[in-house]
Coordinates of C-alpha atoms in Angstrom, one line a residue:
M107 CA -150.8 -30.8 -36.5
N108 CA -147.7 -31.2 -38.7
K109 CA -148.5 -34.9 -39.2
I110 CA -152.1 -34.0 -40.2
E111 CA -150.8 -31.4 -42.7
N112 CA -148.4 -33.9 -44.2
L113 CA -151.1 -36.6 -44.5
I114 CA -153.4 -34.1 -46.3
K115 CA -150.6 -33.1 -48.7
Q116 CA -149.9 -36.8 -49.3
H117 CA -153.4 -38.1 -49.7
C118 CA -155.6 -35.1 -50.8
P119 CA -153.4 -32.3 -52.1
D120 CA -156.2 -31.0 -54.4
G121 CA -158.7 -30.7 -51.6
V122 CA -161.3 -32.9 -49.9
E123 CA -164.7 -34.1 -51.3
F124 CA -167.7 -32.8 -49.4
K125 CA -170.8 -35.1 -49.4
K126 CA -174.3 -35.1 -48.1
L127 CA -174.6 -37.0 -44.8
G128 CA -177.1 -39.3 -46.6
E129 CA -174.4 -40.3 -49.1
V130 CA -172.0 -41.6 -46.4
C131 CA -174.2 -42.9 -43.6
E132 CA -177.6 -44.4 -43.0
F133 CA -180.0 -43.0 -40.5
R134 CA -182.3 -45.1 -38.3
N135 CA -185.3 -43.5 -36.6
G136 CA -186.5 -44.9 -33.3
F137 CA -189.4 -47.2 -32.4
A138 CA -192.7 -46.0 -30.9
F139 CA -192.4 -47.7 -27.5
K140 CA -195.7 -47.2 -25.6
S141 CA -195.2 -45.3 -22.4
S142 CA -198.1 -47.3 -20.8
K143 CA -195.8 -50.4 -21.1
F144 CA -192.7 -48.8 -19.6
K145 CA -191.2 -51.0 -16.8
R146 CA -188.9 -50.4 -13.9
E147 CA -186.6 -53.2 -15.1
G148 CA -186.0 -55.2 -18.3
L149 CA -184.5 -53.9 -21.6
P150 CA -183.5 -50.2 -21.5
I151 CA -185.0 -47.6 -23.8
I152 CA -183.0 -44.5 -24.8
R153 CA -185.3 -41.4 -25.0
I154 CA -184.6 -37.9 -26.1
T155 CA -184.1 -36.8 -22.5
N156 CA -181.1 -39.2 -22.3
I157 CA -179.2 -37.5 -25.1
Q158 CA -176.7 -35.0 -23.8
N159 CA -173.9 -33.5 -25.8
K160 CA -171.2 -36.1 -26.1
N161 CA -172.9 -38.5 -23.8
V162 CA -175.9 -40.7 -23.4
D163 CA -177.2 -40.4 -19.8
T164 CA -178.3 -43.8 -18.3
T165 CA -179.3 -42.5 -14.9
S166 CA -182.9 -42.0 -15.8
L167 CA -183.8 -45.0 -18.0
V168 CA -187.1 -46.6 -18.5
F169 CA -187.4 -50.3 -19.6
F170 CA -189.6 -52.6 -21.6
D171 CA -190.4 -56.3 -21.9
K172 CA -190.0 -58.0 -25.3
K173 CA -193.1 -60.0 -24.6
D174 CA -195.1 -56.8 -24.9
Y175 CA -194.2 -56.3 -28.6
S176 CA -194.9 -58.5 -31.6
E177 CA -192.8 -56.3 -33.9
N178 CA -189.2 -56.9 -34.8
I179 CA -187.3 -54.4 -32.6
L180 CA -183.8 -55.7 -33.4
P181 CA -183.1 -52.9 -35.9
Y182 CA -183.6 -50.4 -33.1
E183 CA -180.9 -51.9 -30.9
I184 CA -178.1 -49.6 -29.7
K185 CA -174.6 -50.8 -29.2
K186 CA -171.5 -49.2 -27.6
G187 CA -170.1 -46.5 -29.9
D188 CA -173.3 -45.8 -31.7
I189 CA -174.0 -42.1 -32.4
L190 CA -177.4 -40.8 -31.5
V191 CA -179.3 -37.5 -32.0
A192 CA -182.4 -36.1 -30.2
M193 CA -185.0 -35.2 -32.8
S194 CA -187.4 -33.1 -30.7
G195 CA -187.9 -31.6 -27.2
A196 CA -185.4 -29.7 -25.0
T197 CA -182.4 -31.7 -26.1
T198 CA -183.1 -31.4 -29.9
G199 CA -179.9 -31.5 -31.9
K200 CA -177.8 -32.8 -29.1
I201 CA -175.4 -35.6 -30.1
G202 CA -174.6 -38.5 -27.8
C203 CA -172.2 -41.5 -28.2
A204 CA -173.3 -44.7 -26.4
S205 CA -170.6 -45.6 -23.9
F206 CA -172.4 -48.4 -22.1
D207 CA -171.9 -52.1 -22.7
M208 CA -175.5 -53.2 -22.3
P209 CA -177.8 -53.4 -25.3
A210 CA -180.4 -50.7 -25.4
Y211 CA -183.1 -49.6 -27.8
L212 CA -184.0 -46.4 -29.7
N213 CA -187.3 -44.7 -28.6
Q214 CA -189.2 -42.6 -31.1
R215 CA -187.7 -39.2 -31.9
V216 CA -184.2 -40.5 -31.2
G217 CA -182.1 -41.2 -34.3
K218 CA -179.0 -43.3 -34.9
F219 CA -176.3 -42.7 -37.5
I220 CA -174.7 -45.7 -39.3
P221 CA -171.6 -44.6 -41.3
V222 CA -170.7 -46.4 -44.5
E223 CA -167.9 -48.9 -43.8
N224 CA -164.5 -48.1 -45.2
E225 CA -165.6 -44.6 -46.2
L226 CA -166.5 -42.8 -43.0
N227 CA -164.9 -43.3 -39.6
N228 CA -167.6 -43.5 -36.8
R229 CA -165.6 -41.3 -34.4
F230 CA -164.8 -38.8 -37.2
L231 CA -168.6 -38.5 -37.8
F232 CA -169.1 -38.1 -34.1
H233 CA -166.7 -35.1 -33.8
F234 CA -168.1 -33.6 -36.9
L235 CA -171.7 -33.8 -35.7
L236 CA -170.7 -32.2 -32.4
S237 CA -169.5 -29.2 -34.3
K238 CA -172.9 -28.9 -36.0
T239 CA -175.3 -29.1 -33.0
N240 CA -176.3 -25.4 -33.3
E241 CA -176.9 -25.8 -37.0
I242 CA -179.0 -28.9 -36.5
Y243 CA -181.0 -27.2 -33.8
T244 CA -181.7 -24.3 -36.1
M245 CA -182.8 -26.8 -38.8
S246 CA -185.4 -28.2 -36.4
G247 CA -187.1 -24.8 -36.3
G248 CA -186.1 -24.1 -32.7
G249 CA -188.6 -22.3 -30.5
A250 CA -190.9 -24.0 -28.0
Q251 CA -191.5 -27.1 -30.1
P252 CA -188.4 -28.0 -32.2
N253 CA -188.9 -30.9 -34.5
L254 CA -186.0 -32.3 -36.6
S255 CA -186.6 -34.0 -40.0
S256 CA -184.3 -36.9 -40.6
V257 CA -184.7 -36.4 -44.4
K258 CA -183.7 -32.7 -44.2
L259 CA -180.8 -33.6 -41.8
M260 CA -179.3 -36.1 -44.2
Q261 CA -179.8 -33.9 -47.3
D262 CA -178.8 -30.5 -46.0
I263 CA -175.7 -31.2 -43.8
Q264 CA -172.6 -31.7 -45.8
I265 CA -169.5 -33.4 -44.4
P266 CA -165.9 -33.3 -45.6
V267 CA -164.7 -36.9 -46.4
P268 CA -160.9 -37.1 -46.4
P269 CA -159.2 -40.5 -46.8
L270 CA -159.6 -42.8 -43.8
T271 CA -156.0 -42.4 -42.9
V272 CA -156.5 -38.7 -42.3
Q273 CA -159.8 -39.3 -40.6
Q274 CA -158.2 -41.7 -38.1
E275 CA -155.4 -39.3 -37.3
I276 CA -157.8 -36.5 -36.6
V277 CA -159.9 -38.8 -34.4
S278 CA -156.8 -39.8 -32.4
I279 CA -156.1 -36.2 -31.6
L280 CA -159.7 -35.1 -30.8
D281 CA -160.3 -38.3 -28.7
K282 CA -157.5 -37.4 -26.4
F283 CA -159.2 -34.1 -25.6
T284 CA -162.6 -35.8 -25.0
E285 CA -160.9 -38.5 -22.8
L286 CA -159.2 -35.8 -20.7
E287 CA -162.4 -33.9 -20.3
A288 CA -164.2 -37.1 -19.3
E289 CA -161.6 -37.8 -16.7
L290 CA -162.0 -34.4 -15.2
E291 CA -165.8 -34.7 -15.2
A292 CA -165.5 -38.1 -13.4
E293 CA -163.2 -36.5 -10.9
L294 CA -165.6 -33.6 -10.4
E295 CA -168.5 -36.0 -9.8
A296 CA -166.4 -37.9 -7.3
R297 CA -165.5 -34.6 -5.5
K298 CA -169.1 -33.6 -5.4
K299 CA -170.1 -36.8 -3.7
Q300 CA -167.2 -36.3 -1.3
Y301 CA -168.3 -32.7 -0.7
N302 CA -171.9 -33.8 0.0
Y303 CA -170.8 -36.6 2.3
Y304 CA -168.7 -34.3 4.5
R305 CA -171.4 -31.6 4.5
E306 CA -174.0 -34.1 5.8
Q307 CA -171.5 -35.5 8.3
F308 CA -170.6 -32.1 9.8
F309 CA -174.3 -31.4 10.5
T310 CA -175.0 -34.9 12.0
I311 CA -174.3 -34.5 15.7
S312 CA -175.3 -37.2 18.2
D313 CA -175.1 -34.8 21.2
K314 CA -178.7 -33.5 21.4
R315 CA -177.6 -30.8 23.7
L316 CA -176.1 -29.0 20.7
M317 CA -179.4 -29.1 18.8
V318 CA -181.4 -25.8 18.8
T319 CA -184.2 -24.6 16.6
L320 CA -183.6 -21.8 14.1
G321 CA -186.3 -19.9 15.9
E322 CA -184.2 -19.9 19.1
I323 CA -181.1 -18.4 17.4
G324 CA -182.6 -15.9 15.0
T325 CA -185.6 -14.2 13.4
F326 CA -187.3 -14.4 10.0
T327 CA -188.4 -11.4 8.0
R328 CA -190.3 -11.8 4.7
G329 CA -189.4 -9.7 1.7
K330 CA -191.8 -7.5 -0.3
R331 CA -192.8 -8.1 -3.9
F332 CA -191.1 -6.6 -6.9
V333 CA -191.1 -7.9 -10.5
K334 CA -188.4 -8.4 -13.1
N335 CA -189.4 -5.3 -14.9
D336 CA -188.4 -3.3 -11.8
I337 CA -184.8 -4.5 -12.2
V338 CA -182.4 -1.9 -13.5
L339 CA -178.7 -1.7 -14.4
K340 CA -177.7 0.5 -11.5
G341 CA -179.2 1.3 -8.1
I342 CA -179.8 -0.5 -4.8
P343 CA -178.6 -4.1 -4.8
C344 CA -181.5 -6.7 -5.0
I345 CA -182.0 -10.4 -5.1
H346 CA -184.9 -11.8 -7.0
Y347 CA -186.0 -15.3 -5.9
G348 CA -185.5 -16.7 -9.4
E349 CA -181.9 -15.8 -9.3
M350 CA -181.4 -18.0 -6.2
Y351 CA -181.4 -21.1 -8.4
T352 CA -179.5 -19.7 -11.4
H353 CA -176.9 -17.3 -10.0
Y354 CA -176.2 -17.6 -6.3
N355 CA -174.5 -20.4 -4.4
I356 CA -173.6 -20.5 -0.7
W357 CA -172.8 -16.8 -0.2
A358 CA -172.6 -13.5 -2.1
D359 CA -171.2 -10.0 -1.5
K360 CA -172.4 -8.6 -4.9
T361 CA -175.7 -8.9 -6.7
K362 CA -176.6 -9.5 -10.3
S363 CA -179.5 -7.0 -10.2
Y364 CA -180.5 -3.6 -8.9
I365 CA -183.6 -1.6 -8.0
E366 CA -184.3 2.1 -8.3
P367 CA -183.7 3.9 -4.9
H368 CA -187.2 5.3 -4.7
L369 CA -188.7 1.8 -5.1
A370 CA -186.2 0.3 -2.7
K371 CA -187.5 2.5 0.1
K372 CA -190.9 0.7 -0.2
L373 CA -189.3 -2.8 0.0
R374 CA -187.5 -4.8 2.6
L375 CA -183.8 -5.1 3.1
A376 CA -181.5 -7.9 4.3
H377 CA -178.4 -6.9 6.2
T378 CA -174.8 -8.1 6.2
T379 CA -174.6 -11.7 7.6
D380 CA -178.3 -12.3 7.0
V381 CA -179.2 -15.5 5.2
I382 CA -181.7 -15.2 2.5
I383 CA -183.9 -18.3 2.1
V384 CA -186.4 -19.2 -0.7
A385 CA -189.8 -19.7 0.8
A386 CA -192.0 -20.3 -2.3
G387 CA -191.7 -22.1 -5.6
E388 CA -193.2 -24.4 -8.1
T389 CA -192.1 -27.6 -6.3
I390 CA -191.3 -28.7 -2.8
E391 CA -187.6 -29.1 -3.9
D392 CA -187.5 -25.4 -4.7
I393 CA -188.0 -24.4 -1.0
G394 CA -185.1 -23.8 1.3
N395 CA -182.3 -22.7 -1.1
A396 CA -180.2 -20.2 0.9
V397 CA -177.5 -17.7 0.3
A398 CA -175.5 -15.9 3.0
W399 CA -175.4 -12.1 2.3
L400 CA -171.9 -10.8 3.0
G401 CA -172.1 -7.5 1.1
K402 CA -171.1 -4.3 2.8
E403 CA -174.5 -2.6 2.0
D404 CA -178.0 -3.8 2.6
V405 CA -179.8 -5.7 -0.2
V406 CA -183.5 -5.7 -1.3
F407 CA -185.0 -9.2 -1.3
H408 CA -188.1 -10.7 -2.9
D409 CA -191.3 -11.6 -1.1
A410 CA -190.8 -15.3 -2.1
C411 CA -187.9 -15.2 0.4
F412 CA -187.2 -14.7 4.1
A413 CA -184.1 -13.0 5.6
F414 CA -182.8 -14.9 8.6
S415 CA -181.0 -12.6 11.1
H416 CA -178.8 -14.3 13.7
K417 CA -175.4 -14.1 15.4
E418 CA -173.8 -17.2 14.1
N419 CA -171.4 -17.8 11.1
P420 CA -173.7 -17.0 8.2
K421 CA -172.0 -19.5 5.9
Y422 CA -172.4 -22.2 8.5
I423 CA -176.2 -21.5 8.4
S424 CA -176.2 -21.5 4.6
Y425 CA -174.3 -24.7 4.3
F426 CA -176.7 -26.3 6.8
M427 CA -179.6 -25.3 4.6
R428 CA -178.1 -27.4 1.7
T429 CA -178.3 -30.6 3.8
D430 CA -180.8 -33.5 3.5
F431 CA -181.2 -33.1 7.3
F432 CA -182.6 -29.6 6.9
R433 CA -184.7 -30.4 3.8
S434 CA -186.3 -33.4 5.5
Q435 CA -187.3 -31.2 8.5
I436 CA -188.9 -28.3 6.5
K437 CA -190.6 -30.7 4.1
R438 CA -193.3 -31.5 6.6
N439 CA -194.1 -27.8 7.0
I440 CA -194.4 -27.0 3.3
T441 CA -197.9 -26.4 1.9
S442 CA -198.6 -27.2 -1.7
S443 CA -201.4 -26.0 -4.0
K444 CA -200.6 -24.0 -7.2
V445 CA -197.3 -23.2 -5.6
S446 CA -195.3 -24.7 -2.7
A447 CA -194.6 -22.5 0.2
I448 CA -193.4 -22.4 3.8
N449 CA -193.9 -19.7 6.5
A450 CA -191.7 -18.3 9.2
I451 CA -193.2 -20.6 11.8
G452 CA -192.4 -23.7 9.7
L453 CA -188.8 -22.6 9.1
S454 CA -188.3 -21.6 12.8
K455 CA -189.1 -25.2 13.9
A456 CA -186.1 -26.7 12.0
K457 CA -183.3 -27.9 14.3
I458 CA -179.7 -27.2 13.7
P459 CA -176.6 -28.5 15.5
L460 CA -174.9 -25.4 16.9
P461 CA -171.3 -25.9 18.1
S462 CA -169.1 -22.9 19.2
L463 CA -168.3 -20.2 16.7
E464 CA -164.8 -21.5 16.6
E465 CA -166.0 -24.9 15.5
Q466 CA -168.4 -23.3 13.0
N467 CA -165.5 -21.4 11.5
R468 CA -163.5 -24.6 11.2
I469 CA -166.3 -26.5 9.4
V470 CA -166.9 -23.5 7.1
A471 CA -163.2 -23.4 6.1
I472 CA -163.3 -27.1 5.1
L473 CA -166.5 -26.8 3.2
D474 CA -165.3 -23.7 1.5
K475 CA -162.4 -25.6 0.0
F476 CA -164.7 -28.3 -1.4
D477 CA -167.1 -25.7 -2.7
V478 CA -164.4 -23.8 -4.6
L479 CA -163.1 -27.1 -6.0
V480 CA -166.5 -28.3 -7.4
N481 CA -168.4 -25.0 -8.1
D482 CA -165.9 -22.2 -8.8
I483 CA -165.9 -21.6 -12.5
S484 CA -162.8 -19.5 -12.3
I485 CA -160.3 -21.7 -10.4
G486 CA -161.9 -25.1 -9.5
L487 CA -162.4 -28.2 -11.5
P488 CA -165.3 -26.6 -13.5
A489 CA -162.8 -24.0 -14.7
E490 CA -160.3 -26.7 -15.9
I491 CA -163.1 -28.6 -17.6
K492 CA -164.2 -25.3 -19.4
M493 CA -160.7 -24.7 -20.5
R494 CA -160.3 -28.3 -21.9
R495 CA -163.6 -28.0 -23.7
Q496 CA -162.5 -24.7 -25.3
Q497 CA -159.3 -26.3 -26.4
Y498 CA -161.2 -29.3 -27.9
E499 CA -163.5 -27.0 -29.8
Y500 CA -160.6 -24.9 -31.1
Y501 CA -158.7 -27.9 -32.4
R502 CA -161.9 -29.5 -33.7
E503 CA -162.6 -26.4 -35.8
K504 CA -159.1 -26.4 -37.2
L505 CA -158.9 -30.1 -37.9
L506 CA -162.3 -30.4 -39.5
T507 CA -161.8 -27.4 -41.8
F508 CA -160.7 -28.6 -45.3
A509 CA -160.3 -27.0 -48.7
E510 CA -163.0 -28.4 -50.9
M511 CA -162.0 -30.4 -54.0
K512 CA -162.8 -28.4 -57.2

């Protein structure tokens, strides 16, 4: 920070000039590629869904063939280091920097910033825009159908433009934070793959004598209906099926929500060591999510769920229900119309490898370590990533705050 302060005193002691974005960079809107001509291979197209904060996701690309277009599409080419913004949809206002080596092309409603050479450092612009994502989203109107105007964006956003020497020094500091965060995210992704691999392996047993159906080792009880308006701040613990995706993981001993005691008497309760399983949802993929209930008191559960009562290690059962092996079995028993659903009979047919309780405990202990590492937001890799992100945002705010030239 001292070096930055000295550079500012040396190069801009009277403050820094603030300019409209349109004065220091050009903006390129995307091309209207036709969805009917999307291919499975060819030249990649970057759409609004590919723009994530800091990154451009290339795992869900669509492609096109140049032969399908008579127009000159060269101006819409994206190169490594280009800064992109999503102009509409769920990712509106998010800023991504292209980190891939292959050429790609801007789809409509994706924009590209082209900074003026020798006036604005590309990475300085990138870090500045990341600090403005909320402001840009608000500028789009927000709501259900946000729509960002490139003219308004380039006219209404002002950027401090210190000398390039100062810009470069700020970039070198902020880039170190983003590089460290990227390394941690890459490690997290590798650990998740390792976690998933071992989880699948533990439940892949060649000895068919160890295979039993869930119906042979336990019973399924369906919950009773309650709605979100029934949820209160204090009362009897309850689990709404929607929370199974957003709040709970492998196990829980406390709930996010509660029900009035008089209403709870009319509903169904899961007991300690029961495994609560989602049995209805909008898609087939929603079915089968499970959480082992380890709380000391009983918990009310929703009618879109079953409680599975058994005498095994509850976390062993819950981990099993995250495997592809389990999912592939229940898939054939799921019915789909307006919603997808499975009944107790369908769940009871799923086979599970069932070693001794001692072996179940050993497997759970290993998987618990992986789960903490990749999912625990207080002590695992996610916690470290969160801390590094907060550090980056703190220093970005300080480094990009300048006294304006009078």
